[in-house]
Amino acid sequence: GENVEQHPSTLSVQEGDSAVIKCTYSDSASNYFPWYKQELGKGPQLIIDIRSNVGEKKDQRIAVTLNKTAKHFSLHITETQPEDSAVYFCAAQGPDSWGKFQFGAGTQVVVTP
Amino acid sequence: DGGITQSPKYLFRKEGQNVTLSCEQNLNHDAMYWYRQDPGQGLRLIYYSQIVNDFQKGDIAEGYSVSREKKESFPLTVTSAQKNPTAFYLCASRGADKNIQYFGAGTRLSVL
């Protein structure tokens, strides 16, 4: 089955700097890669996603890149703000997995003013 | 408001007791999911349901049971067979876009 590894587990950045989180996946048939943001005591919220036929996607200060050959994808947050502090999860979904996601272990991002 | 409602927000279980976590959605989504979240770990799939009256075991189904009698409801029972039930439980649903899952706010279960 699919296995997703996420690094780093914690990330501390100064406000205004960029943050990068990387995930690798094992199943080359995986074709959908969402990123979720989870604030303390709340459920995860989808912030951006990418499908396997696209190499990069941007939405304001966040972007995701996908390298299918190397089987890894990354989340980039530019001009970080204190409200970006949260746990971020990546996930991978295969084509026939009935919508089942395999999640990474999460990255705790702390943005310090 | 459309969305996924989980209740209660906090739940305590005594030794040998079964407890049921509620998940209701008014998004008209066919598929629903239950995940368990432990500190420092990703979400692990307990059970999922693609359609009413049908459900499948996920990766960690032992000690849990579910039912799907109505499209909008997917309750999870944590049985006494689950020896380590303390965790944050998340319910999700998926609609016409067969990729995107939407999550509820979660239920935190603790053992007394």
PDB file of C-alpha atoms in Angstrom, chain B residues 23-96:
ATOM      1  CA  CYS B  23     -21.041  12.457  12.758  1.00  0.00           C
ATOM      2  CA  GLU B  24     -23.714  14.218  10.709  1.00  0.00           C
ATOM      3  CA  GLN B  25     -23.326  15.962   7.339  1.00  0.00           C
ATOM      4  CA  ASN B  26     -25.771  18.064   5.336  1.00  0.00           C
ATOM      5  CA  LEU B  27     -23.583  18.268   2.244  1.00  0.00           C
ATOM      6  CA  ASN B  28     -25.412  15.421   0.474  1.00  0.00           C
ATOM      7  CA  HIS B  29     -22.107  13.559   0.241  1.00  0.00           C
ATOM      8  CA  ASP B  30     -22.124   9.842  -0.517  1.00  0.00           C
ATOM      9  CA  ALA B  31     -18.814   8.868   1.098  1.00  0.00           C
ATOM     10  CA  MET B  32     -17.931   9.255   4.761  1.00  0.00           C
ATOM     11  CA  TYR B  33     -14.808   8.385   6.755  1.00  0.00           C
ATOM     12  CA  TRP B  34     -13.586   8.008  10.327  1.00  0.00           C
ATOM     13  CA  TYR B  35      -9.975   8.748  11.249  1.00  0.00           C
ATOM     14  CA  ARG B  36      -8.027   8.481  14.462  1.00  0.00           C
ATOM     15  CA  GLN B  37      -5.338  11.050  15.276  1.00  0.00           C
ATOM     16  CA  ASP B  38      -2.647  10.479  17.924  1.00  0.00           C
ATOM     17  CA  PRO B  39      -0.040  13.082  18.958  1.00  0.00           C
ATOM     18  CA  GLY B  40       2.769  13.368  16.443  1.00  0.00           C
ATOM     19  CA  GLN B  41       1.105  11.016  13.993  1.00  0.00           C
ATOM     20  CA  GLY B  42      -0.841  11.402  10.831  1.00  0.00           C
ATOM     21  CA  LEU B  43      -4.484  10.494  10.474  1.00  0.00           C
ATOM     22  CA  ARG B  44      -5.204   6.767  10.351  1.00  0.00           C
ATOM     23  CA  LEU B  45      -8.327   5.415   8.700  1.00  0.00           C
ATOM     24  CA  ILE B  46     -10.688   3.418  10.928  1.00  0.00           C
ATOM     25  CA  TYR B  47     -13.732   2.818   8.695  1.00  0.00           C
ATOM     26  CA  TYR B  48     -15.202   4.291   5.551  1.00  0.00           C
ATOM     27  CA  SER B  49     -18.520   4.125   3.741  1.00  0.00           C
ATOM     28  CA  GLN B  50     -19.107   4.793   0.063  1.00  0.00           C
ATOM     29  CA  ILE B  51     -22.887   4.474   0.186  1.00  0.00           C
ATOM     30  CA  VAL B  52     -25.771   3.920   2.584  1.00  0.00           C
ATOM     31  CA  ASN B  53     -25.879   0.457   4.170  1.00  0.00           C
ATOM     32  CA  ASP B  54     -22.321  -0.306   3.130  1.00  0.00           C
ATOM     33  CA  PHE B  55     -19.020   0.259   4.910  1.00  0.00           C
ATOM     34  CA  GLN B  56     -15.473  -1.080   4.812  1.00  0.00           C
ATOM     35  CA  LYS B  57     -12.701  -1.539   7.363  1.00  0.00           C
ATOM     36  CA  GLY B  58      -9.790   0.823   7.200  1.00  0.00           C
ATOM     37  CA  ASP B  59      -6.280   0.300   8.516  1.00  0.00           C
ATOM     38  CA  ILE B  60      -7.120   0.191  12.244  1.00  0.00           C
ATOM     39  CA  ALA B  61     -10.696  -1.119  12.528  1.00  0.00           C
ATOM     40  CA  GLU B  62     -10.167  -3.484  15.484  1.00  0.00           C
ATOM     41  CA  GLY B  63     -12.157  -2.400  18.523  1.00  0.00           C
ATOM     42  CA  TYR B  64     -14.442  -0.089  16.537  1.00  0.00           C
ATOM     43  CA  SER B  65     -17.801  -0.484  14.807  1.00  0.00           C
ATOM     44  CA  VAL B  66     -19.896   1.742  12.526  1.00  0.00           C
ATOM     45  CA  SER B  67     -23.282   1.889  10.851  1.00  0.00           C
ATOM     46  CA  ARG B  68     -24.564   3.800   7.827  1.00  0.00           C
ATOM     47  CA  GLU B  69     -28.363   3.652   7.955  1.00  0.00           C
ATOM     48  CA  LYS B  70     -28.798   7.176   6.601  1.00  0.00           C
ATOM     49  CA  LYS B  71     -26.820   9.117   4.033  1.00  0.00           C
ATOM     50  CA  GLU B  72     -26.207  12.009   6.392  1.00  0.00           C
ATOM     51  CA  SER B  73     -25.118   9.992   9.438  1.00  0.00           C
ATOM     52  CA  PHE B  74     -22.091   7.780  10.137  1.00  0.00           C
ATOM     53  CA  PRO B  75     -21.755   7.061  13.887  1.00  0.00           C
ATOM     54  CA  LEU B  76     -18.636   5.403  15.297  1.00  0.00           C
ATOM     55  CA  THR B  77     -18.768   3.129  18.355  1.00  0.00           C
ATOM     56  CA  VAL B  78     -15.585   2.653  20.343  1.00  0.00           C
ATOM     57  CA  THR B  79     -16.044  -0.717  22.014  1.00  0.00           C
ATOM     58  CA  SER B  80     -14.516  -2.072  25.203  1.00  0.00           C
ATOM     59  CA  ALA B  81     -12.284  -4.202  22.963  1.00  0.00           C
ATOM     60  CA  GLN B  82     -10.354  -1.057  22.003  1.00  0.00           C
ATOM     61  CA  LYS B  83      -7.733  -1.031  24.760  1.00  0.00           C
ATOM     62  CA  ASN B  84      -6.162   2.300  23.911  1.00  0.00           C
ATOM     63  CA  PRO B  85      -9.038   4.553  22.863  1.00  0.00           C
ATOM     64  CA  THR B  86      -7.598   7.898  23.980  1.00  0.00           C
ATOM     65  CA  ALA B  87      -7.244   9.965  20.800  1.00  0.00           C
ATOM     66  CA  PHE B  88      -8.733  12.719  18.669  1.00  0.00           C
ATOM     67  CA  TYR B  89     -11.366  11.295  16.285  1.00  0.00           C
ATOM     68  CA  LEU B  90     -12.141  12.983  12.993  1.00  0.00           C
ATOM     69  CA  CYS B  91     -15.014  12.381  10.617  1.00  0.00           C
ATOM     70  CA  ALA B  92     -14.840  13.376   6.953  1.00  0.00           C
ATOM     71  CA  SER B  93     -17.058  13.240   3.890  1.00  0.00           C
ATOM     72  CA  ARG B  94     -16.489  13.347   0.136  1.00  0.00           C
ATOM     73  CA  GLY B  95     -18.902  14.477  -2.542  1.00  0.00           C
ATOM     74  CA  ALA B  96     -19.029  14.736  -6.292  1.00  0.00           C
TER      75      ALA B  96
END
